[in-house]
Coordinates of C-alpha atoms in Angstrom, one line a residue:
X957 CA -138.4 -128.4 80.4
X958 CA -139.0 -127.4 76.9
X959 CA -136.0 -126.7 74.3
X960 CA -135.0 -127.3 70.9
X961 CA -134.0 -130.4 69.6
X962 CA -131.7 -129.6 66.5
X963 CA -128.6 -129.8 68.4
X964 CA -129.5 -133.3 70.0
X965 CA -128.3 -136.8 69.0
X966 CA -131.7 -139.0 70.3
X967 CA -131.4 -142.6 71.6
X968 CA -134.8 -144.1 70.3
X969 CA -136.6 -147.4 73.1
X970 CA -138.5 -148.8 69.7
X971 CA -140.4 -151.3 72.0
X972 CA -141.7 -148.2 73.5
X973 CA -142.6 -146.4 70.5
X974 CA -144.0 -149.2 69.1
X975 CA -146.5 -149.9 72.2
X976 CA -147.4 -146.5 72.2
X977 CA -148.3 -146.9 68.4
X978 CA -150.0 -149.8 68.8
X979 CA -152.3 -148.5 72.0
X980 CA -155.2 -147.5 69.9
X981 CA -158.3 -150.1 70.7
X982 CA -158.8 -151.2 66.9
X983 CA -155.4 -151.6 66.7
X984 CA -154.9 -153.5 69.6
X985 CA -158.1 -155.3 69.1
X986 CA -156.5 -156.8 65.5
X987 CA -153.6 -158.2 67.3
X988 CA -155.8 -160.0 69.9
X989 CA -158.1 -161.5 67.5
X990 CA -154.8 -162.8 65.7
X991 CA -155.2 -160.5 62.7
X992 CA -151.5 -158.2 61.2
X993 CA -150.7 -155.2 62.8
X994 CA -152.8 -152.5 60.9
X995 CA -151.0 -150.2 58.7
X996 CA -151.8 -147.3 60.7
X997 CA -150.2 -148.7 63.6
X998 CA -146.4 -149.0 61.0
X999 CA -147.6 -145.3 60.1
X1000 CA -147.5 -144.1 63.1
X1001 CA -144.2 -145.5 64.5
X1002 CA -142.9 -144.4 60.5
X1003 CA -144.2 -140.8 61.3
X1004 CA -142.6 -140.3 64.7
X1005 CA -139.0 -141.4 63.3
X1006 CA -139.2 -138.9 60.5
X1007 CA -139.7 -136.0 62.9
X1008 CA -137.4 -136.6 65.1
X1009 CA -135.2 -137.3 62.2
X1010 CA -136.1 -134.1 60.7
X1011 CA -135.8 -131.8 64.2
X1012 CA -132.9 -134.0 66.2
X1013 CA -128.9 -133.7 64.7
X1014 CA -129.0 -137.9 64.7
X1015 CA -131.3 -140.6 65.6
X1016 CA -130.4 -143.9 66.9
X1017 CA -132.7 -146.6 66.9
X1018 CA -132.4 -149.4 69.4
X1019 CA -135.1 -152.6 70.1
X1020 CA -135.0 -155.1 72.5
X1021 CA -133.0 -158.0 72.1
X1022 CA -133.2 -161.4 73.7
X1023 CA -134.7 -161.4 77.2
X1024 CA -132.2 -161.1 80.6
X1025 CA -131.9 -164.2 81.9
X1026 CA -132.6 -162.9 85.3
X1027 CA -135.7 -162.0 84.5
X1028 CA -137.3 -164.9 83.3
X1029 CA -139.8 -165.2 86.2
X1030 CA -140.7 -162.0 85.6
X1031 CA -140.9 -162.1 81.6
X1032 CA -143.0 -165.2 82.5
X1033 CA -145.5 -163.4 84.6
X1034 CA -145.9 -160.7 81.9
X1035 CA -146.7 -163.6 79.1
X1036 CA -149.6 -165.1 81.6
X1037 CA -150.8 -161.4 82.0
X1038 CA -151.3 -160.5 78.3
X1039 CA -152.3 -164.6 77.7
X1040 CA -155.3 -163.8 80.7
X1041 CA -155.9 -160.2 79.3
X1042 CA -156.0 -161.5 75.3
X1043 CA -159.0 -164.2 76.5
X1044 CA -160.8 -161.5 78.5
X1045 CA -160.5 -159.3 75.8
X1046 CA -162.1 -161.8 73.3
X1047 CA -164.3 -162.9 75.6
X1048 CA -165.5 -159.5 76.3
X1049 CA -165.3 -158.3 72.5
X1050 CA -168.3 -161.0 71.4
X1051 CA -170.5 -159.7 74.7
X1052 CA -169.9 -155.4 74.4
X1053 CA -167.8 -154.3 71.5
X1054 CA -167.8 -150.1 73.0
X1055 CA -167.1 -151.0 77.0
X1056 CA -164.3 -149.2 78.5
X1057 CA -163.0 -151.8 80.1
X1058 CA -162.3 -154.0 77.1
X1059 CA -160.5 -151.1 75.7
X1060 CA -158.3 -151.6 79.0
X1061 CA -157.9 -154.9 78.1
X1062 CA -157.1 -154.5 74.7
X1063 CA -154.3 -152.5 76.0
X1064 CA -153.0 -154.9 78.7
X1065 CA -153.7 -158.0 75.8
X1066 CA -151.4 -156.0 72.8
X1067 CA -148.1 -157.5 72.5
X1068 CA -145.1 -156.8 69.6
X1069 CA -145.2 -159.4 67.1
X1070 CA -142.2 -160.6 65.4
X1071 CA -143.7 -159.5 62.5
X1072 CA -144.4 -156.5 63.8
X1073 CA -140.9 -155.7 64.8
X1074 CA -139.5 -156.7 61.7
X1075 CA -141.6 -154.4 59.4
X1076 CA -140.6 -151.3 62.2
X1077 CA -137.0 -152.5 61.5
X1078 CA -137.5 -152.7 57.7
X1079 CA -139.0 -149.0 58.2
X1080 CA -135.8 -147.6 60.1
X1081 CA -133.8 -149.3 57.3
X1082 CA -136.2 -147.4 54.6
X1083 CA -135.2 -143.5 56.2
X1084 CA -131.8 -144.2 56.3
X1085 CA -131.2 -145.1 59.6
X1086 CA -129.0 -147.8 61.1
X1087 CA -130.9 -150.2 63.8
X1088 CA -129.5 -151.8 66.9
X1089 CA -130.7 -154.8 68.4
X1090 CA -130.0 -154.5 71.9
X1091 CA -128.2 -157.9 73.6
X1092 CA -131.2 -157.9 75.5
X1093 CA -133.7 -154.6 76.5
X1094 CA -133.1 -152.0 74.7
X1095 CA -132.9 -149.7 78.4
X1096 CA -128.9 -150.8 79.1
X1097 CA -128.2 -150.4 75.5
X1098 CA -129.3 -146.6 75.9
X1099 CA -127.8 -146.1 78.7
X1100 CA -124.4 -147.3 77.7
X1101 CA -124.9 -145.0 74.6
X1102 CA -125.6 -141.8 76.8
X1103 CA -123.0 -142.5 79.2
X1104 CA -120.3 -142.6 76.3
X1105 CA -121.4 -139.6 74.3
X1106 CA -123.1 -142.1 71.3
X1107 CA -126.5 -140.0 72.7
X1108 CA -127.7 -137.1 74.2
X1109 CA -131.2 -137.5 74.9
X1110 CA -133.3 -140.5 75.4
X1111 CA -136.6 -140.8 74.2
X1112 CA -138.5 -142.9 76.4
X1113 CA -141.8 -143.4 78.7
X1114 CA -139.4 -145.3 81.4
X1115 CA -138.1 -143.9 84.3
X1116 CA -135.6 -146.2 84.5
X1117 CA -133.2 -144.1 81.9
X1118 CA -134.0 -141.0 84.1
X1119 CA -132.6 -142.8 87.5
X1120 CA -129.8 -144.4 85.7
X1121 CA -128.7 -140.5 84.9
X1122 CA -129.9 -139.9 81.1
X1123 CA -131.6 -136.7 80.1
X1124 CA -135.6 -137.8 78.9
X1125 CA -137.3 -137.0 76.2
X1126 CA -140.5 -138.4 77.6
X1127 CA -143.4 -140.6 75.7
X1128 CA -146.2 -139.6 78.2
X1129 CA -148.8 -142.5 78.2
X1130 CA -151.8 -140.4 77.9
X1131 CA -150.4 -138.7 74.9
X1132 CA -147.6 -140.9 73.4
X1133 CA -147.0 -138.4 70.0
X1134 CA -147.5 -135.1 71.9
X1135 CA -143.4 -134.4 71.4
X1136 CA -144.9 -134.1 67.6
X1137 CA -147.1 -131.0 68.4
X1138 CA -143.8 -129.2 69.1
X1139 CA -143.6 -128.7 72.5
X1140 CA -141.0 -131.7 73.6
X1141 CA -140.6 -132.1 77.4
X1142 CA -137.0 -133.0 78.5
X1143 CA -136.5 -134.0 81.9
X1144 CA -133.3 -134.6 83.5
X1145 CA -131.9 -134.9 87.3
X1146 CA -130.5 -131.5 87.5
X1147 CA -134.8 -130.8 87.6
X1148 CA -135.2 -132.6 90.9
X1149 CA -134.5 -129.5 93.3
X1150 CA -134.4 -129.7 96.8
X1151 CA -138.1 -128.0 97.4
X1152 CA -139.9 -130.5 98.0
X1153 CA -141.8 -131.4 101.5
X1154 CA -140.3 -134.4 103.4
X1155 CA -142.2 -136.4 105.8
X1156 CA -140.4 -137.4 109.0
X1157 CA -138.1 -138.7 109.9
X1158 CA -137.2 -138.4 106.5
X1159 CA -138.0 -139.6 102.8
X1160 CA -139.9 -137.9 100.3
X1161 CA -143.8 -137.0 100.3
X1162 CA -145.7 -139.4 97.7
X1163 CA -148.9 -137.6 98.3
X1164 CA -147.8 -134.7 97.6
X1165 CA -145.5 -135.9 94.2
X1166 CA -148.7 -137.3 93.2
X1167 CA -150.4 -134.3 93.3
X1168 CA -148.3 -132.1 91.5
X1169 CA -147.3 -134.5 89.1
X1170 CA -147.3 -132.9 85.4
X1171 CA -147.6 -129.3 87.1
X1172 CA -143.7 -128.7 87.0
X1173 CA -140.8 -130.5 85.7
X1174 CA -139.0 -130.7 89.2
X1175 CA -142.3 -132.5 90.5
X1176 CA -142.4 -134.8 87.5
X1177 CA -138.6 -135.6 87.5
X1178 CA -139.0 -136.5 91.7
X1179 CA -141.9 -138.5 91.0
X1180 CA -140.9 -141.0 88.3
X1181 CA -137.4 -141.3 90.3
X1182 CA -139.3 -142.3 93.6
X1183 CA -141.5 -144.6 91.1
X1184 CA -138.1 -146.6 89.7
X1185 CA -137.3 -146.6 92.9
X1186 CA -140.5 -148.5 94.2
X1187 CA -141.1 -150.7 91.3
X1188 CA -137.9 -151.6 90.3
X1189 CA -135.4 -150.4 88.2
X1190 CA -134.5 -153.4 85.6
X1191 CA -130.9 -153.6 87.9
X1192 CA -133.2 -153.6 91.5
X1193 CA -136.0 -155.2 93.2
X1194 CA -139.6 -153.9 93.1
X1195 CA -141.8 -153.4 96.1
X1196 CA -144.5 -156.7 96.3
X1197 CA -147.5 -156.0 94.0
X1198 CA -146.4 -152.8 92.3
X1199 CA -145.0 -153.2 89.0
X1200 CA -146.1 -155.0 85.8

């Protein structure tokens, strides 16, 4: 799935970028304990725009806007989450400072400030790009600009663009910046051949997606449309309990 990006015009999901740079522990750990948004943290969403400016034809940046109305419940739910994870993660910061589970919940706890936001759109501003503020997520916003030609690649760690028929540029959790190191992996539909083992009477093998997952790009293309699938696409229902 790897290929050159010079001839690509990239739709940017900020809020993703922006969790992913926020997901180191001291970093997160300063936003629960109420403190700014290090300046590593605006470094690191500063230093991923720049390449892809400098190795993509066009970048287009878009954040989230106000939230759906339909998902209010859910936006809700996620609030109570990272209000339940941010006390934990105090709590749990003045007992052991090094345990991996408070790094976990430093992770669930970090949440994009306003201030935050507006410094990352000050920086987009700074290299010369033109931001968008989404009506609402940033996902439908992308996904109008791929289907009308505005983009040709979406860089994203949602498999919600993927579904919908956009071509990936992936932020893989584990490694958020690994497009940086110059291998970029670009997944799109036309990846998700028809090898794969079925179980009967019919429906695909989730077992065996998991297992291969990350081994091949047809594998990790069926996978993360069968996971859309189960957890909900933003236009669909999720399965009970699965999801954040």
């Amino acid at each position: 799935p790897t290929r050159g990006l010079a001839d690509e015009v990239v739709g940017l999901d900020m809020s993703v970028l922006i969790h992913a740079a926020l997901a180191a522990p001291d970093d997160a750990l300063e936003l629960v304990l109420g403190n700014p948004a290090p300046a590593a943290a605006l470094a690191r969403v500063r230093n991923a725009v720049d390449w892809l400016t400098a190795h993509c034809k066009g970048v287009v940046c878009v954040f989230d806007g106000a939230p759906r109305p339909e998902k209010r419940a859910e936006e809700a739910q996620r609030k109570q989450r990272r209000e339940d994870a941010t006390r934990k993660a105090r709590d749990a910061y003045r007992k052991i400072k090094n345990d991996p589970a408070l790094r976990q919940l430093l992770r669930e706890a970090a949440s994009i400030t306003p201030e935050f936001k507006r410094e990352c759109v000050y920086t987009v501003v700074e290299l010369g790009l033109r931001p968008i503020m989404a009506p609402f997520e940033a996902d439908g916003q992308l996904a109008w600009l791929y289907k009308r030609g505005h983009a040709s690649l979406i860089v994203t760690n949602d498999g919600d663009l993927l579904a919908l028929g956009c071509r990936v540029l992936r932020i893989e959790p584990a490694r958020p910046f690994m497009f940086m190191d110059g291998a970029p992996r670009v997944y799109d539909l036309g990846l998700a051949v028809a090898r794969m083992p079925a179980t009967q009477p019919v429906g695909p093998d989730l077992t065996w997606l998991l297992g291969n997952y990350g081994k091949d790009a047809a594998s990790t293309v069926q996978l993360l449309l069968v996971w859309a699938a189960l957890l909900g696409c933003d236009v669909n229902h999720r399965s009970d309990g699965k999801g954040k």
